[in-house]
Coordinates of C-alpha atoms in Angstrom, one line a residue:
Chain A
M1 CA 40.5 18.6 87.2
T2 CA 40.4 16.6 83.5
P3 CA 37.5 18.0 81.3
D4 CA 34.5 15.0 81.4
T5 CA 34.8 15.8 85.3
P6 CA 31.2 17.7 86.0
I7 CA 32.6 20.8 87.7
R8 CA 31.7 20.5 91.6
D9 CA 32.9 23.3 94.4
P10 CA 33.4 21.8 97.6
H11 CA 33.2 24.6 99.0
V12 CA 30.1 25.9 97.1
I13 CA 28.7 27.3 101.7
L14 CA 31.6 28.6 102.2
R15 CA 31.9 30.6 99.2
V16 CA 27.6 31.5 99.8
I17 CA 27.7 32.9 103.4
A18 CA 31.5 34.7 102.8
K19 CA 29.5 35.9 99.4
F20 CA 26.4 37.6 102.3
L21 CA 29.2 38.3 105.1
I22 CA 31.9 40.2 103.8
P23 CA 29.9 43.2 102.7
L24 CA 28.5 43.3 106.1
I25 CA 32.6 42.8 107.7
A26 CA 33.2 46.0 105.9
L27 CA 29.7 47.4 107.3
F28 CA 30.9 46.6 110.1
A29 CA 34.7 48.2 109.5
F30 CA 33.3 51.7 109.3
Y31 CA 30.7 51.6 111.8
V32 CA 33.4 50.3 114.4
Q33 CA 35.8 53.2 112.7
F34 CA 33.2 56.6 112.6
H35 CA 30.9 54.8 116.7
G36 CA 34.7 54.9 117.4
D37 CA 33.7 59.2 119.0
Y38 CA 31.2 56.3 121.4
G39 CA 32.3 53.6 122.0
P40 CA 35.0 51.3 121.9
G41 CA 37.0 51.3 118.8
G42 CA 38.8 53.9 115.9
G43 CA 40.9 54.1 113.0
F44 CA 43.1 51.1 114.3
Q45 CA 40.4 48.1 114.4
A46 CA 38.8 49.5 111.9
G47 CA 40.8 49.7 110.2
V48 CA 42.2 45.6 110.8
I49 CA 38.4 44.9 110.2
L50 CA 38.0 46.3 106.5
A51 CA 41.3 44.5 105.5
V52 CA 40.3 41.2 106.8
S53 CA 36.1 41.8 105.2
V54 CA 38.9 41.8 101.6
I55 CA 41.3 38.9 103.2
L56 CA 38.1 36.8 103.3
Y57 CA 36.9 37.5 99.8
A58 CA 41.2 36.5 98.5
L59 CA 40.7 33.1 100.3
I60 CA 37.8 31.9 99.5
F61 CA 37.2 33.6 95.6
G62 CA 41.5 33.8 94.8
L63 CA 43.5 36.6 95.1
D64 CA 43.7 37.1 92.0
E65 CA 39.9 38.5 92.6
A66 CA 40.8 40.4 95.5
K67 CA 44.0 42.3 93.9
R68 CA 41.7 43.6 91.1
A69 CA 39.3 44.1 94.2
F70 CA 41.6 46.1 95.9
P71 CA 44.2 46.6 93.3
P72 CA 48.9 46.4 94.5
A73 CA 49.1 50.0 93.1
L74 CA 46.2 52.3 95.8
I75 CA 47.7 50.2 98.6
R76 CA 50.6 51.7 97.7
V77 CA 49.1 54.7 97.3
G78 CA 46.3 54.3 101.1
M79 CA 49.3 54.0 102.9
S80 CA 51.6 56.3 102.6
L81 CA 49.0 58.3 102.1
G82 CA 47.1 57.3 105.7
V83 CA 50.6 58.7 107.7
L84 CA 50.4 62.2 105.5
L85 CA 46.6 63.0 106.5
Y86 CA 47.8 62.2 109.6
G87 CA 50.5 64.4 109.2
G88 CA 48.9 66.9 107.0
T89 CA 46.6 67.6 110.3
G90 CA 49.3 68.4 112.6
V91 CA 51.6 70.9 110.0
V92 CA 47.1 72.6 109.4
A93 CA 47.2 72.9 113.3
W94 CA 50.9 74.8 112.9
M95 CA 50.1 76.6 109.8
M96 CA 46.6 78.1 111.4
G97 CA 48.5 78.9 114.5
G98 CA 47.9 75.3 117.5
E99 CA 50.9 73.6 118.4
F100 CA 51.9 70.5 116.1
L101 CA 48.5 68.1 116.4
N102 CA 47.1 71.1 118.8
Y103 CA 43.4 70.1 116.8
S104 CA 41.9 73.4 119.3
V105 CA 42.5 75.7 116.6
L106 CA 41.4 73.4 113.5
A107 CA 37.6 75.6 113.4
H108 CA 36.1 79.1 115.1
D109 CA 36.0 76.9 118.3
A110 CA 37.8 74.5 120.4
I111 CA 35.8 72.2 120.0
H112 CA 34.3 71.2 117.1
G113 CA 38.3 71.5 116.0
Q114 CA 38.6 68.3 118.1
H115 CA 35.6 66.5 116.1
W116 CA 37.3 67.2 113.3
G117 CA 41.1 66.4 114.1
I118 CA 40.2 63.2 115.7
L119 CA 37.6 62.3 111.8
V120 CA 40.5 63.6 109.9
I121 CA 43.0 61.4 111.9
E122 CA 41.4 58.2 112.9
L123 CA 40.8 58.7 108.8
G124 CA 44.0 58.7 108.2
V125 CA 45.2 55.4 110.7
L126 CA 42.0 53.8 109.0
T127 CA 43.5 54.5 105.8
T128 CA 47.2 53.0 106.3
V129 CA 45.8 50.3 108.6
T130 CA 44.4 48.6 105.6
S131 CA 46.9 49.4 102.9
V132 CA 49.6 47.7 105.0
M133 CA 47.2 45.0 106.2
L134 CA 46.9 43.7 102.9
A135 CA 49.9 44.4 101.6
I136 CA 52.0 42.3 104.4
F137 CA 49.2 39.6 103.2
Y138 CA 49.6 40.7 99.6
A139 CA 53.4 39.6 100.2
F140 CA 52.8 36.0 101.9
G141 CA 50.3 35.7 99.1
S142 CA 51.9 36.6 96.5
R143 CA 54.4 34.2 96.5
Q144 CA 53.2 30.8 96.0
P145 CA 50.8 29.3 94.1
E146 CA 48.0 28.7 96.1
I147 CA 48.2 24.8 97.1
S148 CA 45.2 22.6 97.4
D149 CA 43.2 21.7 100.4
E150 CA 44.9 19.1 101.5
D151 CA 48.6 19.9 101.2
W152 CA 47.6 21.8 104.7
Chain B
M1 CA 24.6 52.8 158.4
I2 CA 21.6 50.8 158.3
L3 CA 21.1 51.6 153.8
A4 CA 24.2 51.8 153.4
L5 CA 25.7 48.1 154.5
P6 CA 23.6 46.7 152.0
I7 CA 25.4 48.7 149.1
Q8 CA 28.6 47.6 150.3
A9 CA 27.5 44.1 150.5
A10 CA 26.3 44.0 146.7
P11 CA 29.8 43.7 145.3
A12 CA 30.9 40.5 146.9
S13 CA 29.0 37.8 145.2
P14 CA 29.6 39.2 141.5
L15 CA 33.7 40.3 142.6
I16 CA 33.2 36.3 143.0
S17 CA 32.2 35.8 139.8
T18 CA 34.8 37.6 138.5
L19 CA 37.0 36.2 139.6
L20 CA 35.8 32.7 138.3
L21 CA 35.9 34.4 135.1
D22 CA 40.1 35.3 135.4
I23 CA 41.0 31.8 136.9
G24 CA 39.3 30.6 134.3
L25 CA 40.5 32.2 131.4
L26 CA 44.1 31.9 133.1
T27 CA 44.1 28.3 133.9
L28 CA 42.8 28.3 129.8
L29 CA 45.8 30.9 128.1
V30 CA 47.6 28.7 129.8
I31 CA 46.8 25.6 129.2
V32 CA 46.8 26.7 124.8
A33 CA 49.9 28.4 126.0
F34 CA 51.2 24.3 127.4
A35 CA 49.6 23.0 124.0
I36 CA 51.2 25.5 121.8
V37 CA 54.9 24.5 123.6
R38 CA 53.6 20.6 122.9
M39 CA 53.5 20.8 118.8
R40 CA 54.7 20.0 116.3
S41 CA 52.3 20.8 113.3
L42 CA 52.6 24.5 112.6
F43 CA 49.2 24.2 111.0
A44 CA 48.1 23.6 114.7
I45 CA 50.1 26.7 116.9
V46 CA 49.0 28.9 115.0
M47 CA 45.3 28.0 114.9
L48 CA 46.3 27.4 118.7
Q49 CA 47.7 31.8 118.4
G50 CA 44.5 31.6 117.7
V51 CA 42.7 30.7 119.9
Y52 CA 45.3 32.3 122.2
S53 CA 44.3 35.9 121.2
L54 CA 40.2 35.1 121.2
V55 CA 40.8 34.4 125.3
A56 CA 43.1 37.1 125.5
A57 CA 40.8 39.6 124.9
A58 CA 37.0 37.4 126.5
W59 CA 40.0 37.8 129.8
F60 CA 40.0 41.8 128.5
V61 CA 36.5 42.2 128.2
T62 CA 36.2 40.7 132.3
L63 CA 38.5 43.4 132.8
D64 CA 37.3 46.2 131.5
A65 CA 39.2 47.7 128.8
V66 CA 37.4 46.4 125.8
D67 CA 39.2 48.9 123.6
V68 CA 42.1 46.7 124.0
A69 CA 40.4 42.9 123.9
F70 CA 38.7 44.6 120.7
T71 CA 41.8 45.6 119.1
E72 CA 43.6 41.7 120.1
A73 CA 40.7 40.0 118.9
A74 CA 41.2 41.7 115.6
V75 CA 44.6 41.6 115.1
G76 CA 45.5 38.8 117.6
A77 CA 42.5 36.4 116.6
G78 CA 41.8 37.4 113.6
V79 CA 44.3 39.6 110.7
S80 CA 47.4 38.2 112.5
T81 CA 46.4 34.2 111.7
V82 CA 46.2 35.1 108.4
L83 CA 49.5 37.1 107.9
M84 CA 51.5 33.3 109.7
L85 CA 49.2 31.4 107.1
A86 CA 50.0 32.9 104.7
A87 CA 53.3 33.1 106.0
M88 CA 53.2 29.3 106.4
L89 CA 52.6 29.0 103.1
L90 CA 56.9 29.5 101.8
A91 CA 57.8 28.1 104.6
D92 CA 58.0 24.2 106.4
R93 CA 54.0 22.8 107.6
E94 CA 56.9 20.8 110.5
S95 CA 59.3 21.7 113.1
K96 CA 61.6 19.7 114.5
P97 CA 61.8 19.3 117.7
I98 CA 65.1 20.6 119.2
P99 CA 67.6 18.7 121.7
M100 CA 67.9 18.4 125.5
N101 CA 71.4 19.2 125.2
R102 CA 70.9 22.2 123.0
Q103 CA 68.0 23.6 125.9
W104 CA 69.7 24.7 128.9
G105 CA 71.1 28.0 127.2
P106 CA 66.9 28.5 126.5
L107 CA 65.9 27.7 130.0
A108 CA 68.6 29.7 131.8
V109 CA 66.4 33.0 130.6
V110 CA 63.0 31.6 130.8
I111 CA 64.1 30.8 134.6
I112 CA 65.4 34.0 135.1
A113 CA 63.5 36.8 133.4
G114 CA 60.3 34.4 135.2
L115 CA 62.6 35.0 138.6
A116 CA 63.1 38.7 137.2
M117 CA 59.0 39.5 136.8
L118 CA 59.0 37.4 140.0
Y119 CA 61.1 39.6 141.5
A120 CA 58.3 43.1 140.4
V121 CA 55.2 41.3 141.0
P122 CA 55.1 42.6 144.7
D123 CA 55.8 46.4 143.5
L124 CA 52.8 46.0 140.8
P125 CA 49.3 48.1 142.2
A126 CA 45.7 46.1 143.8
Y127 CA 43.8 45.1 140.5
G128 CA 41.4 49.0 140.9
D129 CA 43.8 51.4 143.4
A130 CA 43.2 54.4 143.1
N131 CA 46.4 55.9 143.8
S132 CA 47.8 53.7 141.0
A133 CA 49.6 55.8 138.9
A134 CA 46.9 55.6 136.5
N135 CA 44.8 56.9 138.4
S136 CA 46.5 59.0 139.7
Y137 CA 49.1 62.3 137.8
V138 CA 47.6 62.7 133.8
G139 CA 45.3 59.5 134.0
T140 CA 42.7 62.1 136.2
D141 CA 43.0 65.4 134.0
Y142 CA 42.4 63.3 131.3
L143 CA 39.1 62.1 132.4
A144 CA 38.0 65.5 134.0
K145 CA 39.2 67.7 130.9
T146 CA 37.5 65.4 127.7
A147 CA 34.1 66.3 128.5
T148 CA 35.1 70.2 128.6
E149 CA 38.0 69.6 126.5
V150 CA 36.9 67.2 123.7
D151 CA 34.0 66.0 123.8
M152 CA 33.2 62.6 123.3
P153 CA 32.3 60.0 125.0
N154 CA 34.6 57.6 125.1
V155 CA 37.5 58.8 126.5
V156 CA 39.8 56.2 124.7
T157 CA 39.5 57.9 121.6
A158 CA 39.7 61.3 122.8
V159 CA 42.9 60.2 125.5
L160 CA 44.7 58.2 121.7
A161 CA 43.3 61.0 119.5
S162 CA 44.2 64.0 121.5
Y163 CA 46.5 64.2 124.1
R164 CA 48.5 61.5 123.6
G165 CA 48.2 62.2 119.6
Y166 CA 52.3 61.9 118.6
D167 CA 51.8 58.8 120.8
T168 CA 48.9 57.3 117.9
F169 CA 50.4 59.3 115.0
G170 CA 53.6 57.4 115.7
E171 CA 52.0 54.1 115.8
A172 CA 50.8 55.0 112.5
V173 CA 54.2 55.6 111.1
V174 CA 56.0 52.6 112.6
I175 CA 52.9 50.5 110.9
F176 CA 53.8 52.2 108.0
A177 CA 57.3 51.6 107.9
A178 CA 56.3 47.6 108.2
G179 CA 54.8 47.6 105.9
L180 CA 57.0 49.8 103.8
G181 CA 59.7 47.3 104.9
V182 CA 57.2 44.1 104.3
L183 CA 56.9 45.2 100.8
L184 CA 60.8 46.4 100.3
L185 CA 62.0 42.6 100.6
L186 CA 59.1 40.6 99.7
G187 CA 57.0 43.0 97.1
L188 CA 53.1 43.5 96.7
N189 CA 53.2 41.3 93.2
G190 CA 54.9 38.4 93.4
N191 CA 54.0 36.1 89.9
A192 CA 52.1 33.2 92.2
G193 CA 54.0 30.4 90.7
H194 CA 52.0 31.4 86.7
F195 CA 55.4 31.4 85.1
R196 CA 58.5 29.8 86.2
A197 CA 61.5 32.7 86.8
D198 CA 65.4 32.1 87.1
V199 CA 68.4 34.0 89.6
K200 CA 68.1 36.6 87.7
G201 CA 65.0 36.9 87.8
R202 CA 64.0 36.7 83.7
R203 CA 61.0 34.1 82.8
L204 CA 61.9 30.9 81.7
S205 CA 58.6 30.5 81.1
T206 CA 55.3 31.4 80.7
A207 CA 52.7 28.3 80.7
T208 CA 49.6 29.7 82.8
A209 CA 50.8 33.9 82.8
P210 CA 47.1 35.3 81.5
S211 CA 48.3 37.5 79.3
G212 CA 50.7 35.7 77.7
S213 CA 50.8 36.3 74.0
A214 CA 51.6 40.5 75.1
K215 CA 54.5 39.5 77.0
H216 CA 56.6 37.9 73.9
A217 CA 57.6 41.5 72.4
E218 CA 59.8 41.2 76.1
P219 CA 63.5 41.0 74.7
D220 CA 64.5 39.6 77.9
E221 CA 62.0 36.3 77.8
V222 CA 62.3 32.9 76.7
S223 CA 59.2 31.2 76.3
G224 CA 59.8 27.8 77.8
G225 CA 62.9 25.8 79.2
T226 CA 63.6 23.2 76.9
A227 CA 66.5 26.1 73.9
R228 CA 68.2 26.2 76.7
N229 CA 67.9 22.4 77.9
A230 CA 69.3 21.4 74.2
S231 CA 72.2 24.2 74.6
G232 CA 73.6 22.1 77.9
V233 CA 73.2 24.5 80.2
P234 CA 71.2 23.4 83.7
P235 CA 68.0 26.0 83.6
S236 CA 68.6 27.8 87.6
I237 CA 65.5 27.7 87.3
T238 CA 64.0 29.0 91.1
Q239 CA 61.2 26.5 92.7
Y240 CA 57.8 28.6 92.2
G241 CA 56.4 24.2 91.8
E242 CA 53.5 24.6 89.0
G243 CA 50.6 26.5 89.3
T244 CA 47.8 24.6 90.9
L245 CA 44.8 27.8 90.1

């Protein structure tokens, strides 16, 4: 685009709608995460939906902007942190006298222990899934410059 | 007995409607699958795979497998479509038709596998069979004990996270391993065409790199391909292409 042509964004509607939708998608991810005990959903689905909200942001506003919002360093840590959180819960249950991943010993009574355990491991799954989905997207997306609409 | 009759008869009409819905959705799945096979444009194929996942998710809902449907919609129709498109950026946009004389082997494999599956069909339990493997053994235990042991309204979450915690842990590790593999192969920070690199990864130009001035301090840096061309050594540039950002 030469400097004297007026800058017209052909995707202005897309950008405005996406800006409105992205927070809602992220919010829905957390609803799926924390409502998983009562309805369908859980850490895996919530992680994918949260990653999709960031991917949508990257598709509309560019990969560099998405990387500023959700830095790759954070993703590298998140990938392993989630698995660590899950395995760590098992080890803590171990140290408190139960079997590996037996949440019943985590709190003063068994049902509370189960609730705590499931909450923590679902959080671990959320962290790992979100990070891995974004890592794969970043890895593929960062190899090539973004192409113009006509090239698809 | 007279009162029981309407209750017995009532499920008949919803059963037919769900049956029609199932047949309709499965027909759609077959049509989409054939369309995918016939297509040559990879972009259209990726989009149709998203459609396939969405129809499959709708079908899972009619089977009352809401959690599976949710996952299929989020992963199959959502994120994998985008990942396929991102991967397509690195590859061709069209698939070339394969000549018929190279398709006899795959055809034989498909026919044998299909016949084997048809042979296995009579062993499958009927839909809703109370004596099927899933509805007896531990399955009934989970349903009976979740209320007292885990106290969670959604039994699926209780089974996945607590009773089958080992399996879910394994799944999390598998996902982690998948991400790790992609990172080891591709890396998180490709340069996205911001500069051209030679085969050893050294930069030949920093034309559109945002922090170009700071990078000049690096010893490996060659500030543009012209110097090399002047000395007669052709720079073997990996074709990242110019950035269009």
